[in-house]
Backbone as JSON, one array per atom type, in Angstrom:
{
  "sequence": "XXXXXXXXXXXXXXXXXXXXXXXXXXXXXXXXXXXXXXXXXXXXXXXXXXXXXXXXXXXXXXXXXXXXXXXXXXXXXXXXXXXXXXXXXXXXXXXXXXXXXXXXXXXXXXXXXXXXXXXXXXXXXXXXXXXXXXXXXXXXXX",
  "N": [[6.84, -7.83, 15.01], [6.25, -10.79, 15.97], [4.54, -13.68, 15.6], [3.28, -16.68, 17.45], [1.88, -19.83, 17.8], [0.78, -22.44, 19.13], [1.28, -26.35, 19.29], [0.55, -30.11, 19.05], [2.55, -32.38, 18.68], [0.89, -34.92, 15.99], [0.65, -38.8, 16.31], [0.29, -39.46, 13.82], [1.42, -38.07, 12.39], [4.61, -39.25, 12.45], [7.3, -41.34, 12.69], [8.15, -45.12, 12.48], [9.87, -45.46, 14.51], [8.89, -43.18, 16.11], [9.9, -40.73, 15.8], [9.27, -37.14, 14.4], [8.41, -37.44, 11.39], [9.87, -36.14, 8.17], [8.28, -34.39, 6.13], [6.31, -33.01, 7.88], [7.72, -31.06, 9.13], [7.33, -29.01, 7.8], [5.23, -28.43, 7.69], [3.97, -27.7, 10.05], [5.71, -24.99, 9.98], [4.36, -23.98, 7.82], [1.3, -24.21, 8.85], [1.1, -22.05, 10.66], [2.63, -19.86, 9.59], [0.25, -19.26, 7.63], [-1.81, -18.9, 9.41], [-0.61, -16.23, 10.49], [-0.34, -14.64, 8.53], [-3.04, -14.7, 7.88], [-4.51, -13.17, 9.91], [-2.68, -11.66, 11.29], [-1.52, -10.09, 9.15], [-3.5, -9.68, 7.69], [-4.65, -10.64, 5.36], [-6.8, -12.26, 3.15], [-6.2, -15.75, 2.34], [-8.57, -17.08, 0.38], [-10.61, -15.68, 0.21], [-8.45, -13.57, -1.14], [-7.69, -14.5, -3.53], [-10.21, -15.12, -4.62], [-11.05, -12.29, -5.73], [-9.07, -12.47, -7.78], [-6.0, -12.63, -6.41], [-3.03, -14.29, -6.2], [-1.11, -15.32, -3.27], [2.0, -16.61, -2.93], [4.46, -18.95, -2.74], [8.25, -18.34, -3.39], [10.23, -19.22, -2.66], [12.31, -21.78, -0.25], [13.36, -22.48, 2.83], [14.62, -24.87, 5.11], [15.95, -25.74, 7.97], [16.94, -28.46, 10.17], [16.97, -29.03, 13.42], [17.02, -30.93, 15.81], [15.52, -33.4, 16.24], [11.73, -34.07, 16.51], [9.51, -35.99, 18.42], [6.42, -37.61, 18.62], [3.55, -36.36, 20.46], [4.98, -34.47, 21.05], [4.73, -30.92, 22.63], [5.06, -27.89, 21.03], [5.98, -24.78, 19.97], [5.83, -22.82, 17.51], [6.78, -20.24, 15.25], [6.07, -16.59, 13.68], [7.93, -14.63, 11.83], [7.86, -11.53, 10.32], [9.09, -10.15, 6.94], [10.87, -7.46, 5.4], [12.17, -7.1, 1.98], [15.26, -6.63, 0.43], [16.01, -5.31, -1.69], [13.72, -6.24, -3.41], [10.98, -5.02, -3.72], [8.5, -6.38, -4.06], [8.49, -8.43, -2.93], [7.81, -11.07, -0.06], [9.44, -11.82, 3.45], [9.71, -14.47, 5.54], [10.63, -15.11, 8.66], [11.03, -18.12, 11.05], [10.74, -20.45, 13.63], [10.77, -23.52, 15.0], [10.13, -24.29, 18.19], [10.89, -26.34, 21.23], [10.59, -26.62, 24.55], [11.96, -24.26, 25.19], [13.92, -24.54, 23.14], [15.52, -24.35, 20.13], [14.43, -25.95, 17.16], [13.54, -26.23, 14.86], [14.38, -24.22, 12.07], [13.49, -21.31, 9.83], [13.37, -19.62, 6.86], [11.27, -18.49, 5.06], [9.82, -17.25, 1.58], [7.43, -14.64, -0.37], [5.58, -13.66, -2.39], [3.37, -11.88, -4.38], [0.99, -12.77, -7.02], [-1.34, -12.13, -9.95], [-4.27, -14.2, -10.63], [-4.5, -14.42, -13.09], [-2.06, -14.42, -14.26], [0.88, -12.85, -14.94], [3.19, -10.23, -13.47], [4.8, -10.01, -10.11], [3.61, -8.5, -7.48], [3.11, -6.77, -4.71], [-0.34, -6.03, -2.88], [-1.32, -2.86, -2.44], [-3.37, -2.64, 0.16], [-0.94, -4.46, 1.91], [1.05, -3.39, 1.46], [0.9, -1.24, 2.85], [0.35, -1.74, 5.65], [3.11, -3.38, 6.09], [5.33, -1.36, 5.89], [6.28, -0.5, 8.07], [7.38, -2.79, 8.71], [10.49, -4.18, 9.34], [13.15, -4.68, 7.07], [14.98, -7.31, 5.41], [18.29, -7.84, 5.64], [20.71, -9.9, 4.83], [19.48, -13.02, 3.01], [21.07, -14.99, 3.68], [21.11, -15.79, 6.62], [19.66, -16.87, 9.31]],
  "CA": [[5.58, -8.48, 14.75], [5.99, -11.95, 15.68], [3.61, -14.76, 16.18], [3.56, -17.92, 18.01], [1.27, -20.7, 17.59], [1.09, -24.06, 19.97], [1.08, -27.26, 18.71], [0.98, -31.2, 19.88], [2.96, -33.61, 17.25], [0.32, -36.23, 15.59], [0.91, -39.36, 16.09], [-0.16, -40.01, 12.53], [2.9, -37.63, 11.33], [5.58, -39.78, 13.1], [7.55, -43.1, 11.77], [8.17, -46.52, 13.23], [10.65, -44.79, 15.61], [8.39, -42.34, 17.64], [10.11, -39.12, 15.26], [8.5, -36.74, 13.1], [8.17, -36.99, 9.78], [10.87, -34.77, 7.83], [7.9, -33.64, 5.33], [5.59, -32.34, 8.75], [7.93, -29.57, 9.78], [7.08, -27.67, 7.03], [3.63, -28.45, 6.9], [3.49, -26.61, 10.81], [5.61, -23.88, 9.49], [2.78, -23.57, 6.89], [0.18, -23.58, 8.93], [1.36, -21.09, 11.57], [2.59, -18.84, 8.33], [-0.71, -19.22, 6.88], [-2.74, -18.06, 10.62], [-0.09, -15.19, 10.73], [-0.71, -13.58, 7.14], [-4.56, -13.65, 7.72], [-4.85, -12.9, 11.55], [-2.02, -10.12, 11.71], [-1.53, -9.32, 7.51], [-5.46, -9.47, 7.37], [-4.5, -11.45, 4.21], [-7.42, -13.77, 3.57], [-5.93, -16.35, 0.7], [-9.69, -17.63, -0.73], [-11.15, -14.03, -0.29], [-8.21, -13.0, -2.4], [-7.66, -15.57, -4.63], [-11.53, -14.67, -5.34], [-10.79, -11.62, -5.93], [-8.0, -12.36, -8.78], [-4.63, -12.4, -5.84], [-3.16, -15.36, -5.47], [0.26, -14.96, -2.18], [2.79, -18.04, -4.08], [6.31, -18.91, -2.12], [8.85, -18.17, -4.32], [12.12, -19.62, -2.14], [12.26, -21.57, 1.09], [14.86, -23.08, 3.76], [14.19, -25.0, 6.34], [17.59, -26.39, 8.57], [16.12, -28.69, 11.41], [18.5, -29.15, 14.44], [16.64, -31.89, 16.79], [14.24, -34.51, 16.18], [10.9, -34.42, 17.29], [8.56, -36.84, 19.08], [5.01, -37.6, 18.92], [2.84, -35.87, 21.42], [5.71, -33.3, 21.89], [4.12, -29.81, 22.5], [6.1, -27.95, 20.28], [5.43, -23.92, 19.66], [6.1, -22.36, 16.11], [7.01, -18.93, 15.57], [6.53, -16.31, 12.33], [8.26, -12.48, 11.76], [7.56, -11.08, 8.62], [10.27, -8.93, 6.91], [10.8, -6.88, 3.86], [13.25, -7.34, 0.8], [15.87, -5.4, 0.66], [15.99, -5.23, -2.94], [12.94, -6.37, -3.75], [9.67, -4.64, -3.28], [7.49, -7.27, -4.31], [9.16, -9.83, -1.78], [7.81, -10.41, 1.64], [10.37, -13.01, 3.9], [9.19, -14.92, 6.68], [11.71, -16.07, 9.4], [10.1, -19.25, 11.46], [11.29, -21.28, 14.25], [9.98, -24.56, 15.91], [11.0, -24.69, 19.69], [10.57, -27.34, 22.35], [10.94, -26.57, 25.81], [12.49, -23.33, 24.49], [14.89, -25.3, 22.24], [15.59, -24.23, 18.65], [14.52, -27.54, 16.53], [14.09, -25.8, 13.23], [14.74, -22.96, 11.27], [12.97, -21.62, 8.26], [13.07, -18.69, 5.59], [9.94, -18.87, 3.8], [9.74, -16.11, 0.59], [6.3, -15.06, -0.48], [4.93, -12.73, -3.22], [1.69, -12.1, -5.24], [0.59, -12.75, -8.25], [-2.25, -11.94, -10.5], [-4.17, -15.35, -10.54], [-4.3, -14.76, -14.75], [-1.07, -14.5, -15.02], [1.53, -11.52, -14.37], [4.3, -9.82, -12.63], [4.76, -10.39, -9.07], [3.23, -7.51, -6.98], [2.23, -7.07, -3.34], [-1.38, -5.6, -2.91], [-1.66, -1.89, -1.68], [-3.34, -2.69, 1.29], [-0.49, -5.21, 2.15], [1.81, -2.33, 1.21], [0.47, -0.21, 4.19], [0.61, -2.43, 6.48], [4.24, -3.43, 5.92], [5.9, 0.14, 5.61], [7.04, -0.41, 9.12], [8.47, -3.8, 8.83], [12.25, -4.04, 8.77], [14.15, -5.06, 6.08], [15.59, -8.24, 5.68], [19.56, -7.71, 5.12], [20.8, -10.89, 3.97], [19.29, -14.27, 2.4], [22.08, -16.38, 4.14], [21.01, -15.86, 7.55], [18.04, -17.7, 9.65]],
  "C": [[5.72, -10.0, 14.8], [4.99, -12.62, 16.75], [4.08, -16.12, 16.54], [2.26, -18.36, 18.16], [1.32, -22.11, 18.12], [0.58, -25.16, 19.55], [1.44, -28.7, 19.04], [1.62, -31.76, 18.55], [1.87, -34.71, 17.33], [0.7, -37.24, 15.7], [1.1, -40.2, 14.52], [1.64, -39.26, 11.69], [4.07, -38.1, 11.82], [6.02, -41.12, 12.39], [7.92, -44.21, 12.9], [8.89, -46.12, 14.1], [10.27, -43.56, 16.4], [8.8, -41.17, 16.64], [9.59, -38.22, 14.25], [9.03, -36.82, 11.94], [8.97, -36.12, 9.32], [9.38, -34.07, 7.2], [6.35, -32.82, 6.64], [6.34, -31.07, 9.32], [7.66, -28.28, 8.94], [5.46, -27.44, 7.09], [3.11, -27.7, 8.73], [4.43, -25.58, 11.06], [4.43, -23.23, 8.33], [1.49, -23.26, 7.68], [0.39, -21.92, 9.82], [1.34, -20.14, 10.65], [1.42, -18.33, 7.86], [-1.65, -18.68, 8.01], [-2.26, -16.7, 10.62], [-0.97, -14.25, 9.52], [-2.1, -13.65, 6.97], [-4.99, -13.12, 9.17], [-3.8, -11.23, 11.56], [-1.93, -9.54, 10.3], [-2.5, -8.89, 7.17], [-5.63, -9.7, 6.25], [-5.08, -12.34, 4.14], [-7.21, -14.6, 2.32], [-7.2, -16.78, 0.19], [-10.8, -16.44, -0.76], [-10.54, -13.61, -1.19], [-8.13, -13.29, -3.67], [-9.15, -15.66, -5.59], [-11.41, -13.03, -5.82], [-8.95, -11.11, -7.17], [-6.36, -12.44, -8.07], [-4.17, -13.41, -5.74], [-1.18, -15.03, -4.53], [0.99, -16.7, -2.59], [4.12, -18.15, -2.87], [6.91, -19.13, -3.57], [10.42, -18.94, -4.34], [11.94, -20.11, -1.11], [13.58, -22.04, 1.51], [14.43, -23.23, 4.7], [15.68, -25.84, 6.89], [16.75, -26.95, 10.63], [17.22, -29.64, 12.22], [18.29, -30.47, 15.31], [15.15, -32.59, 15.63], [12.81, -33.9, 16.95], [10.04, -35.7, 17.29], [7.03, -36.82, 18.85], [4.37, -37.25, 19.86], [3.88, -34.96, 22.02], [5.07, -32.0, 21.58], [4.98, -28.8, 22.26], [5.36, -26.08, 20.08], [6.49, -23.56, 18.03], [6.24, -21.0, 16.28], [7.15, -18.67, 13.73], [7.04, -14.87, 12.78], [8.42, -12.6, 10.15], [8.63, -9.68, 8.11], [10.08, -8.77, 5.81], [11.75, -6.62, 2.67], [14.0, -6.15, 0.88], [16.05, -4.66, -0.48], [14.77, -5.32, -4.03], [11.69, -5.9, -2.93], [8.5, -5.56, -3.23], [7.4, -8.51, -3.06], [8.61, -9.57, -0.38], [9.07, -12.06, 1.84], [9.96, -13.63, 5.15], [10.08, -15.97, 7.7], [10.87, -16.99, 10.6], [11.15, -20.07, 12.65], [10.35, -22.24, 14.97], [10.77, -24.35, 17.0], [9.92, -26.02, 20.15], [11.0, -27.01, 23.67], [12.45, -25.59, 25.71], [13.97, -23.78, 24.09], [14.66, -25.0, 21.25], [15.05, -25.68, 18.24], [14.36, -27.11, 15.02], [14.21, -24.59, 12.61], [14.54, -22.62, 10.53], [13.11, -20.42, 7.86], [12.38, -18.98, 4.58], [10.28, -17.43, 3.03], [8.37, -16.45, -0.45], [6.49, -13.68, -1.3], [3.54, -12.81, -3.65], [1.58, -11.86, -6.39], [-1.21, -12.76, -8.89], [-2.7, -13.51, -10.89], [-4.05, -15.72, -12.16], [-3.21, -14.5, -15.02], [-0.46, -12.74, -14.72], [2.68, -11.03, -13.82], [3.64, -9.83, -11.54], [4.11, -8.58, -8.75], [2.9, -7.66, -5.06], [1.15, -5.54, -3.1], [-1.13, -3.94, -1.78], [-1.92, -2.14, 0.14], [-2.11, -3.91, 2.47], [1.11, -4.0, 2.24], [2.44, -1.38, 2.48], [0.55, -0.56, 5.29], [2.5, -2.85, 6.84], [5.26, -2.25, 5.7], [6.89, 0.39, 6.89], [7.63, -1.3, 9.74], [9.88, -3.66, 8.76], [12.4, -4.81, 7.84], [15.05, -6.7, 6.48], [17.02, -8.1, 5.07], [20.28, -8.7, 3.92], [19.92, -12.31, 3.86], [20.02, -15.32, 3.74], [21.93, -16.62, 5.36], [19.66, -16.54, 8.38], [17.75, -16.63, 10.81]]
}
């Protein structure tokens, strides 16, 4: 199940030297993450979040190999995997490319919580959907 998402670098998220921003690579692993889990999860966060759910990160890691540029057209990538230990846990492995070049590397970790307060849970219909995800083995790997 993975997605890919195309994207130009802002000039606005770049510094006096033409390169992005360290705190923008997360912010288009976020969005991509955040198109995936309501486009393919059918997870809508302010439908559920109205509905008492709110989907929290719990753990991330991002390891970024190259620089990027302003106006570089840059694709993102999510796969969604399933704890191996934990039921509650989803894991989300992420990569930025460039001109199919690794440039970063991420392990996002996402659960749900009751927005009053609670143990972690992930929602039935989120359940059903995921049943035929794989398993994520280890943590230590990207």
């Amino acid at each position: 199940m993975e997605y890919i998402k195309k994207y130009i670098v802002k000039e606005e998220h770049t510094d006096w030297q033409g390169n992005m921003e360290g705190l923008y690579y997360p912010y288009y692993l976020e969005d991509c993450r955040h198109a995936y889990i309501k486009e393919i999860l059918c997870f809508d966060f302010e439908e559920e979040a109205r509905n008492g759910i709110s989907m929290v990160l719990s753990n991330y890691r991002i390891q970024i190999l190259r620089s990027l540029k302003g106006g570089s057209n840059l694709s993102v990538s999510c796969t969604v995997f399933r704890d191996k230990s934990a039921s509650t846990l989803l894991h989300f492995k992420q990569m930025i490319t460039l001109r199919g070049k690794i440039v970063t590397l991420g392990l996002f970790s996402s659960t749900c919580t009751p927005s009053n307060g609670g143990r972690s849970f992930l929602p039935p219909s989120l359940n059903r959907l995921l049943s035929r995800v794989p398993l994520l083995e280890t943590l230590s790997n990207f």
